[in-house]
Amino acid sequence: MYSFDYVKPSSLQDALDAISGGGQPLGGGQTLIPTLKQRLAMPEALVDLTGIAELKGVSMSGDKLSVGGATRHADVAASAEVKAKIPALAALAGQIGDPQVRNRGTIGGSIANNDPAACYPSAVLALGATVRTDKREIAADDYFQGLFTTALEEGEVVVGVDFPVPEKAAYQKFVQPASRFALTGVFVAKFAGGVRVAVTGASQDGVFRWSEAEAALSSNFSADAVPAAPVADGMIGDIHGTPEYRAHLVQVMTKRAVAAAG
Amino acid sequence: MPKDTGIGAAVPRTEDRRFTTGKGRYTDDFTVVGLHHAVFVRSPHAHARVTGIDKSAAEAAPGVVAVYDGKQLVGDGVGNLICGWAVSSKDGTPMKMGAWSALATDTVRYVGDAVAVVIAETKAQARDAAEMVEVEYEELPVVVDATDALKPGAPQIHPEAEGNLIYDWEIGDAAATDGAIANAAKVVEIELVNNRLAPNAMEPRAAMAVYDAGTDHLTLHTTSQNPHVARLVLSAFYQIAPEHKLRVIAPDVGGGFGSKIYIYPEEIVCLWAARKAGVPVKWTADRTEAFITDAHGRDHVSKAQLAFDSNNRITGLKVNTVANLGAYMSLFSSCVPTYLYATLLSGQYVIPNIYCDVKAVYTNTVPVDAYRGAGRPEACYLIERLMEKAAKELGVDPGELRRQNFITQFPYQTPVIMTYDIGDFSQTLDAARAAADVAGFAQRKAASEAKGRKRGLGYSCYIEACGIAPSAAVGSLGAGVGLWESAEVRVNPVGSIEVLTGSHSHGQGHETTFAQVVSDRFDLPMDNIKIVHGDTDSVQFGMGTYGSRSGAVGMSAIVKALDKVEAKVKKIAAHVLEASEADIVIEGGAVKVQGTDKQMAWHEVGLAAYTAHNLPEGMEPGLKEGAFYDPTNFTFPAGCYICEVEVDPDTGVVTVENFTAADDFGQVINPLIVEGQVHGGIAQGIGQAMLEHAVYDESGQPLSGSYMDYTMPRADDLPSFKVSTHETFCPGNPLGIKGCGEAGAIGSPPALVNAVLDALSGMGVKHLDMPLTPRRVWEAINAAN
């Protein structure tokens, strides 16, 4: 990596000041640090957000489950609150990467990066969560805007994510064998008002809602109701899976998620 | 019963204390005052002409002491890299070897080919400056697939090898084999790919070169499986320094799997640059460099026919193989797809007629050379896939078809050079079948079916050749070196023992196993014995460790030296104790006169030898003996592996449910270490069969150049293995050892693939190529439907 300055502020305001001064926000560094090691980025300064207490932790805020942006995957996975309210979210966090990744990576870092194969975006989208930043609140449907692209503006920081609590939900992840990112991951959430299905790992446009499945499952929440696989057009093709394979897995993983949700 | 620390005892590895507590010392752990760091400028193109190199900005960068390119290297007389085994084509012409300079001069031929090196005070400075070296490339057409490289009009990679063909080699009797096929009652045919693998030693390659101008002497610390061979080649062929002015040290080395046999460009350049720049130079590969520069393994495409008579007896085997050797011929690349491959095509079977043709081919990929098993896995995979396919097509039990064709009389001369000395293939088949509970398979299959899964069982009855090798025999086949081993046993004046061995341990546990042999011989505690290896200044000479040779060859040399020490000890004791040599026994830490109470403590004999006050007349003082051991034949580990899998037909995911290994390694010195070797080998074999694949795109860019895309086997990919050993003792060496380092990786891939094909046979899937990733399995199911 190239040399850079490093600051670890303890307040959000100090962090924002450092970022506005040209610093690059650093969550758990699970993508950024490897990128730096490969000399693919040359930030002047890293602003480590993981020392900011107000960005960490899980709590109920009204009827929503609120997860701080700098909360680590391991903490979400182990949280009694998350397990009680949205066990599928705890389970998802517990399947990200490996213990080393889960003990460093943060939810804010994950959704700010919006890797098309990351797990968290599917939960945020399927649960219809709200992304809170230092400036505003962004609905999940508006937040994810394609590969590594989000509604975040330059220097905007994810303060937390507020998750509505579903009646039932489940995440089914088909791992890419090498990286163990999601080759295809499907998060299904059933609310009183209907079912939301979000798919990660499969599309060239990043996480997306599978509207045909949502419609079918909203009227009949059973694995048998999951429609035929979506078209392969627009799905990712690489050495681990063709677009056709990923499209097929979308259907299989959706069925399994519905079955797992019970 | 074995003594606590003798032959056959399960002694925990003594070296593990330092390895597991961070006290190991690997090449990158060493440093010297004034150390500088090398970073290589590598080609981003798979094939290009180098039209210009502008080093000026890099030379002016902070901390940089030198930037060197290939023209300077060649100008200083550093020789091209060699291939150590001359293989000729069937028309008698020598192999067509292209020039390989440690730094490319005018053409780069694979992504990662080094074009320049930067030497700077810190590694970061060297990296910064390396990015400032401006290399102008004129891109050339690329070919990465060996079959494509042979097609007319394919890009020409080396001027010396027209049509990219290095050699077109053959073995066996073509006419007789064709006749057997023509007259067969049944011919089973197969076309298969043996997938390309990256070796992935835990410790990346590294080199530290120090030049002492005062004595005109170079010292190289390096990650080598064979430091003496490195010194020999560096001095004899690369003109780095004569052997007496070059010391090569291979300290603790974290895994090799073959990839650290070879002398790579980086070691050569570090040595040359250390002298030229006048500063000590260290280079340590990062993981990306490991992926793109460590010699890969396998990469064969083969077609084969196996002929049977009407009684299901094999009458002939014909094989055509295309072997991808990459962009340059690595040190032993030529012998891997020939003498280490086709000579094992008889498998465990009586096959009266065998013919194999091998075309070795240049492509724009990293060089390919020996990787755990080296040729034998490719042979085993081919014949065992064929046997299982034959059983399916003939409608007979795959185990019984094998048994019916087993070789049962030894020694057995195959039609492809090898003479198998001993074995009992039915014994390992029966042991594996019992341990795998083959009888209960149908019930387990039904249980899988009930939950929508497909279950399959696959066999692999492997044989391989280890203990390479009789020097005269390999010399007659084109080897550039003899493949003996040497040892020296030093009994110190206080009775402790140092064994200097030319074998090199890079994970195999020699410090334990070899000490057990000494402990067994002289009935001494392990703590009194030290195994010294890996330093050309300490150890007299050695050919190193590969081909599972350290037990069968390296320990045999130790045994020969121990014989000489024992004889001298008995002479001294007989003289001092005034007894007959024939009555002297060594036991319990003492040298005794049998049947009397006369004895000397072990250390008193050592002291007597060195004080030399009272030695037999004419005897030289001292107690130190050396030996060279040249094997008389290969050794032939063999066994039966049975794999049981479950396949999820909805996703193509394969789960290994059971894996059983019944091996015959001859004499086992340490069952713990042997079991560990089998576990590691099976993990690597399962890795090849279902996970690992080094893939290039059409432009020669590696697509699996990191762990994000190259799938290493993980613990949760593997079941608990059921392993057992069943000895027939090798008659060719003093301990009866066959070798166990590679068997797991050789025997396991076909067992797994056969199991998956068995599972999917009801769905119409007839063929799969490794690795059996979910995508491939699902696509095969989909295509069959």
mmCIF file of N, CA, C and O in Angstrom, chain B residues 40-47 100-104 108-116 137 205 265-266 283 288-294 327-328 364-367 696 700-702:
data_model
loop_
_atom_site.group_PDB
_atom_site.id
_atom_site.type_symbol
_atom_site.label_atom_id
_atom_site.label_comp_id
_atom_site.label_asym_id
_atom_site.label_seq_id
_atom_site.Cartn_x
_atom_site.Cartn_y
_atom_site.Cartn_z
ATOM 1 N N PHE B 40 10.202 -7.011 -8.279
ATOM 2 C CA PHE B 40 10.291 -7.292 -9.710
ATOM 3 C C PHE B 40 9.223 -6.527 -10.491
ATOM 4 O O PHE B 40 8.086 -6.390 -10.035
ATOM 5 N N VAL B 41 9.634 -6.046 -11.646
ATOM 6 C CA VAL B 41 8.690 -5.454 -12.592
ATOM 7 C C VAL B 41 8.253 -6.590 -13.508
ATOM 8 O O VAL B 41 9.094 -7.248 -14.131
ATOM 9 N N ARG B 42 6.949 -6.858 -13.520
ATOM 10 C CA ARG B 42 6.461 -8.047 -14.231
ATOM 11 C C ARG B 42 5.550 -7.673 -15.380
ATOM 12 O O ARG B 42 4.855 -6.664 -15.328
ATOM 13 N N SER B 43 5.538 -8.529 -16.356
ATOM 14 C CA SER B 43 4.699 -8.259 -17.522
ATOM 15 C C SER B 43 3.222 -8.387 -17.176
ATOM 16 O O SER B 43 2.796 -9.388 -16.608
ATOM 17 N N PRO B 44 2.435 -7.372 -17.564
ATOM 18 C CA PRO B 44 0.982 -7.518 -17.416
ATOM 19 C C PRO B 44 0.369 -8.238 -18.613
ATOM 20 O O PRO B 44 -0.821 -8.529 -18.605
ATOM 21 N N HIS B 45 1.193 -8.504 -19.611
ATOM 22 C CA HIS B 45 0.697 -9.139 -20.841
ATOM 23 C C HIS B 45 1.163 -10.596 -20.897
ATOM 24 O O HIS B 45 2.247 -10.927 -20.435
ATOM 25 N N ALA B 46 0.354 -11.433 -21.526
ATOM 26 C CA ALA B 46 0.713 -12.849 -21.631
ATOM 27 C C ALA B 46 1.719 -13.100 -22.752
ATOM 28 O O ALA B 46 2.407 -14.122 -22.748
ATOM 29 N N HIS B 47 1.775 -12.184 -23.701
ATOM 30 C CA HIS B 47 2.713 -12.375 -24.809
ATOM 31 C C HIS B 47 2.952 -11.004 -25.438
ATOM 32 O O HIS B 47 1.999 -10.372 -25.915
ATOM 33 N N TRP B 100 15.143 -19.190 -21.895
ATOM 34 C CA TRP B 100 14.464 -18.573 -20.752
ATOM 35 C C TRP B 100 15.507 -17.808 -19.945
ATOM 36 O O TRP B 100 16.320 -18.410 -19.261
ATOM 37 N N SER B 101 15.462 -16.502 -20.069
ATOM 38 C CA SER B 101 16.356 -15.664 -19.289
ATOM 39 C C SER B 101 15.634 -15.261 -18.004
ATOM 40 O O SER B 101 14.439 -15.019 -18.003
ATOM 41 N N ALA B 102 16.394 -15.175 -16.912
ATOM 42 C CA ALA B 102 15.781 -14.865 -15.610
ATOM 43 C C ALA B 102 15.083 -13.504 -15.637
ATOM 44 O O ALA B 102 14.122 -13.285 -14.900
ATOM 45 N N LEU B 103 15.590 -12.583 -16.446
ATOM 46 C CA LEU B 103 14.845 -11.353 -16.738
ATOM 47 C C LEU B 103 14.681 -11.327 -18.253
ATOM 48 O O LEU B 103 15.661 -11.479 -18.990
ATOM 49 N N ALA B 104 13.442 -11.128 -18.717
ATOM 50 C CA ALA B 104 13.184 -11.184 -20.155
ATOM 51 C C ALA B 104 13.988 -10.107 -20.866
ATOM 52 O O ALA B 104 14.160 -8.996 -20.345
ATOM 53 N N VAL B 108 8.167 -11.156 -23.607
ATOM 54 C CA VAL B 108 7.560 -11.743 -22.410
ATOM 55 C C VAL B 108 6.523 -12.756 -22.861
ATOM 56 O O VAL B 108 5.865 -12.563 -23.881
ATOM 57 N N ARG B 109 6.389 -13.853 -22.092
ATOM 58 C CA ARG B 109 5.581 -14.971 -22.584
ATOM 59 C C ARG B 109 4.494 -15.417 -21.636
ATOM 60 O O ARG B 109 3.757 -16.339 -21.915
ATOM 61 N N TYR B 110 4.381 -14.813 -20.481
ATOM 62 C CA TYR B 110 3.235 -15.072 -19.598
ATOM 63 C C TYR B 110 3.066 -13.887 -18.662
ATOM 64 O O TYR B 110 4.019 -13.126 -18.442
ATOM 65 N N VAL B 111 1.871 -13.741 -18.151
ATOM 66 C CA VAL B 111 1.610 -12.666 -17.192
ATOM 67 C C VAL B 111 2.401 -12.971 -15.926
ATOM 68 O O VAL B 111 2.193 -14.009 -15.291
ATOM 69 N N GLY B 112 3.335 -12.090 -15.600
ATOM 70 C CA GLY B 112 4.202 -12.330 -14.456
ATOM 71 C C GLY B 112 5.655 -12.519 -14.844
ATOM 72 O O GLY B 112 6.532 -12.496 -13.980
ATOM 73 N N ASP B 113 5.920 -12.694 -16.123
ATOM 74 C CA ASP B 113 7.289 -12.809 -16.621
ATOM 75 C C ASP B 113 8.054 -11.563 -16.166
ATOM 76 O O ASP B 113 7.617 -10.438 -16.385
ATOM 77 N N ALA B 114 9.209 -11.758 -15.532
ATOM 78 C CA ALA B 114 9.938 -10.613 -14.974
ATOM 79 C C ALA B 114 10.733 -9.905 -16.067
ATOM 80 O O ALA B 114 11.407 -10.544 -16.873
ATOM 81 N N VAL B 115 10.662 -8.572 -16.085
ATOM 82 C CA VAL B 115 11.435 -7.798 -17.069
ATOM 83 C C VAL B 115 12.509 -6.926 -16.426
ATOM 84 O O VAL B 115 13.452 -6.525 -17.085
ATOM 85 N N ALA B 116 12.323 -6.601 -15.154
ATOM 86 C CA ALA B 116 13.330 -5.770 -14.481
ATOM 87 C C ALA B 116 13.216 -6.003 -12.979
ATOM 88 O O ALA B 116 12.231 -6.572 -12.503
ATOM 89 N N TYR B 137 5.486 -2.213 -24.357
ATOM 90 C CA TYR B 137 5.192 -3.551 -24.875
ATOM 91 C C TYR B 137 4.492 -3.437 -26.228
ATOM 92 O O TYR B 137 3.675 -2.541 -26.437
ATOM 93 N N ARG B 205 7.481 -18.171 -1.772
ATOM 94 C CA ARG B 205 8.914 -18.284 -2.069
ATOM 95 C C ARG B 205 9.643 -17.011 -1.643
ATOM 96 O O ARG B 205 9.072 -15.922 -1.634
ATOM 97 N N PRO B 265 13.776 -17.741 -11.473
ATOM 98 C CA PRO B 265 14.488 -16.511 -11.842
ATOM 99 C C PRO B 265 14.825 -15.632 -10.638
ATOM 100 O O PRO B 265 15.908 -15.024 -10.601
ATOM 101 N N GLU B 266 13.953 -15.576 -9.650
ATOM 102 C CA GLU B 266 14.161 -14.604 -8.563
ATOM 103 C C GLU B 266 15.430 -14.892 -7.760
ATOM 104 O O GLU B 266 16.124 -13.962 -7.354
ATOM 105 N N TRP B 283 14.214 -10.882 -1.442
ATOM 106 C CA TRP B 283 12.929 -10.836 -2.142
ATOM 107 C C TRP B 283 12.006 -11.847 -1.478
ATOM 108 O O TRP B 283 12.422 -12.975 -1.193
ATOM 109 N N THR B 288 0.019 -12.857 -4.537
ATOM 110 C CA THR B 288 -0.273 -12.698 -5.966
ATOM 111 C C THR B 288 0.886 -13.220 -6.802
ATOM 112 O O THR B 288 0.693 -13.943 -7.786
ATOM 113 N N GLU B 289 2.110 -12.862 -6.391
ATOM 114 C CA GLU B 289 3.278 -13.370 -7.131
ATOM 115 C C GLU B 289 3.332 -14.888 -7.074
ATOM 116 O O GLU B 289 3.725 -15.534 -8.047
ATOM 117 N N ALA B 290 2.944 -15.446 -5.937
ATOM 118 C CA ALA B 290 2.940 -16.908 -5.824
ATOM 119 C C ALA B 290 1.994 -17.504 -6.866
ATOM 120 O O ALA B 290 2.340 -18.471 -7.559
ATOM 121 N N PHE B 291 0.822 -16.936 -6.989
ATOM 122 C CA PHE B 291 -0.139 -17.465 -7.960
ATOM 123 C C PHE B 291 0.384 -17.361 -9.395
ATOM 124 O O PHE B 291 0.140 -18.243 -10.201
ATOM 125 N N ILE B 292 1.066 -16.250 -9.700
ATOM 126 C CA ILE B 292 1.424 -16.045 -11.113
ATOM 127 C C ILE B 292 2.839 -16.474 -11.467
ATOM 128 O O ILE B 292 3.198 -16.448 -12.642
ATOM 129 N N THR B 293 3.649 -16.877 -10.461
ATOM 130 C CA THR B 293 5.010 -17.300 -10.824
ATOM 131 C C THR B 293 5.406 -18.681 -10.307
ATOM 132 O O THR B 293 6.341 -19.273 -10.848
ATOM 133 N N ASP B 294 4.770 -19.207 -9.260
ATOM 134 C CA ASP B 294 5.112 -20.571 -8.823
ATOM 135 C C ASP B 294 4.712 -21.544 -9.937
ATOM 136 O O ASP B 294 3.629 -21.408 -10.517
ATOM 137 N N ALA B 327 4.909 -21.396 -20.433
ATOM 138 C CA ALA B 327 5.674 -20.519 -21.313
ATOM 139 C C ALA B 327 7.149 -20.895 -21.412
ATOM 140 O O ALA B 327 7.821 -20.526 -22.376
ATOM 141 N N TYR B 328 7.647 -21.583 -20.409
ATOM 142 C CA TYR B 328 9.054 -21.993 -20.419
ATOM 143 C C TYR B 328 9.153 -23.386 -19.821
ATOM 144 O O TYR B 328 8.277 -23.804 -19.060
ATOM 145 N N ASN B 364 1.083 -19.568 -23.370
ATOM 146 C CA ASN B 364 1.374 -18.310 -22.664
ATOM 147 C C ASN B 364 0.815 -18.343 -21.238
ATOM 148 O O ASN B 364 -0.046 -17.540 -20.858
ATOM 149 N N THR B 365 1.309 -19.312 -20.481
ATOM 150 C CA THR B 365 0.887 -19.457 -19.079
ATOM 151 C C THR B 365 2.137 -19.704 -18.248
ATOM 152 O O THR B 365 3.211 -19.997 -18.786
ATOM 153 N N VAL B 366 1.994 -19.610 -16.938
ATOM 154 C CA VAL B 366 3.144 -19.841 -16.065
ATOM 155 C C VAL B 366 3.660 -21.272 -16.287
ATOM 156 O O VAL B 366 2.879 -22.171 -16.608
ATOM 157 N N PRO B 367 4.978 -21.484 -16.193
ATOM 158 C CA PRO B 367 5.495 -22.840 -16.409
ATOM 159 C C PRO B 367 4.816 -23.881 -15.511
ATOM 160 O O PRO B 367 4.400 -23.579 -14.395
ATOM 161 N N TYR B 696 -7.010 -19.390 -16.894
ATOM 162 C CA TYR B 696 -6.624 -18.195 -17.646
ATOM 163 C C TYR B 696 -7.739 -17.851 -18.617
ATOM 164 O O TYR B 696 -8.397 -18.751 -19.162
ATOM 165 N N GLY B 700 -4.850 -14.638 -21.716
ATOM 166 C CA GLY B 700 -3.759 -15.068 -20.853
ATOM 167 C C GLY B 700 -3.750 -14.414 -19.485
ATOM 168 O O GLY B 700 -2.781 -14.550 -18.731
ATOM 169 N N GLN B 701 -4.825 -13.726 -19.138
ATOM 170 C CA GLN B 701 -4.909 -13.154 -17.797
ATOM 171 C C GLN B 701 -5.398 -14.232 -16.831
ATOM 172 O O GLN B 701 -6.376 -14.926 -17.112
ATOM 173 N N PRO B 702 -4.727 -14.361 -15.695
ATOM 174 C CA PRO B 702 -5.207 -15.351 -14.719
ATOM 175 C C PRO B 702 -6.543 -14.924 -14.126
ATOM 176 O O PRO B 702 -6.692 -13.783 -13.694
#
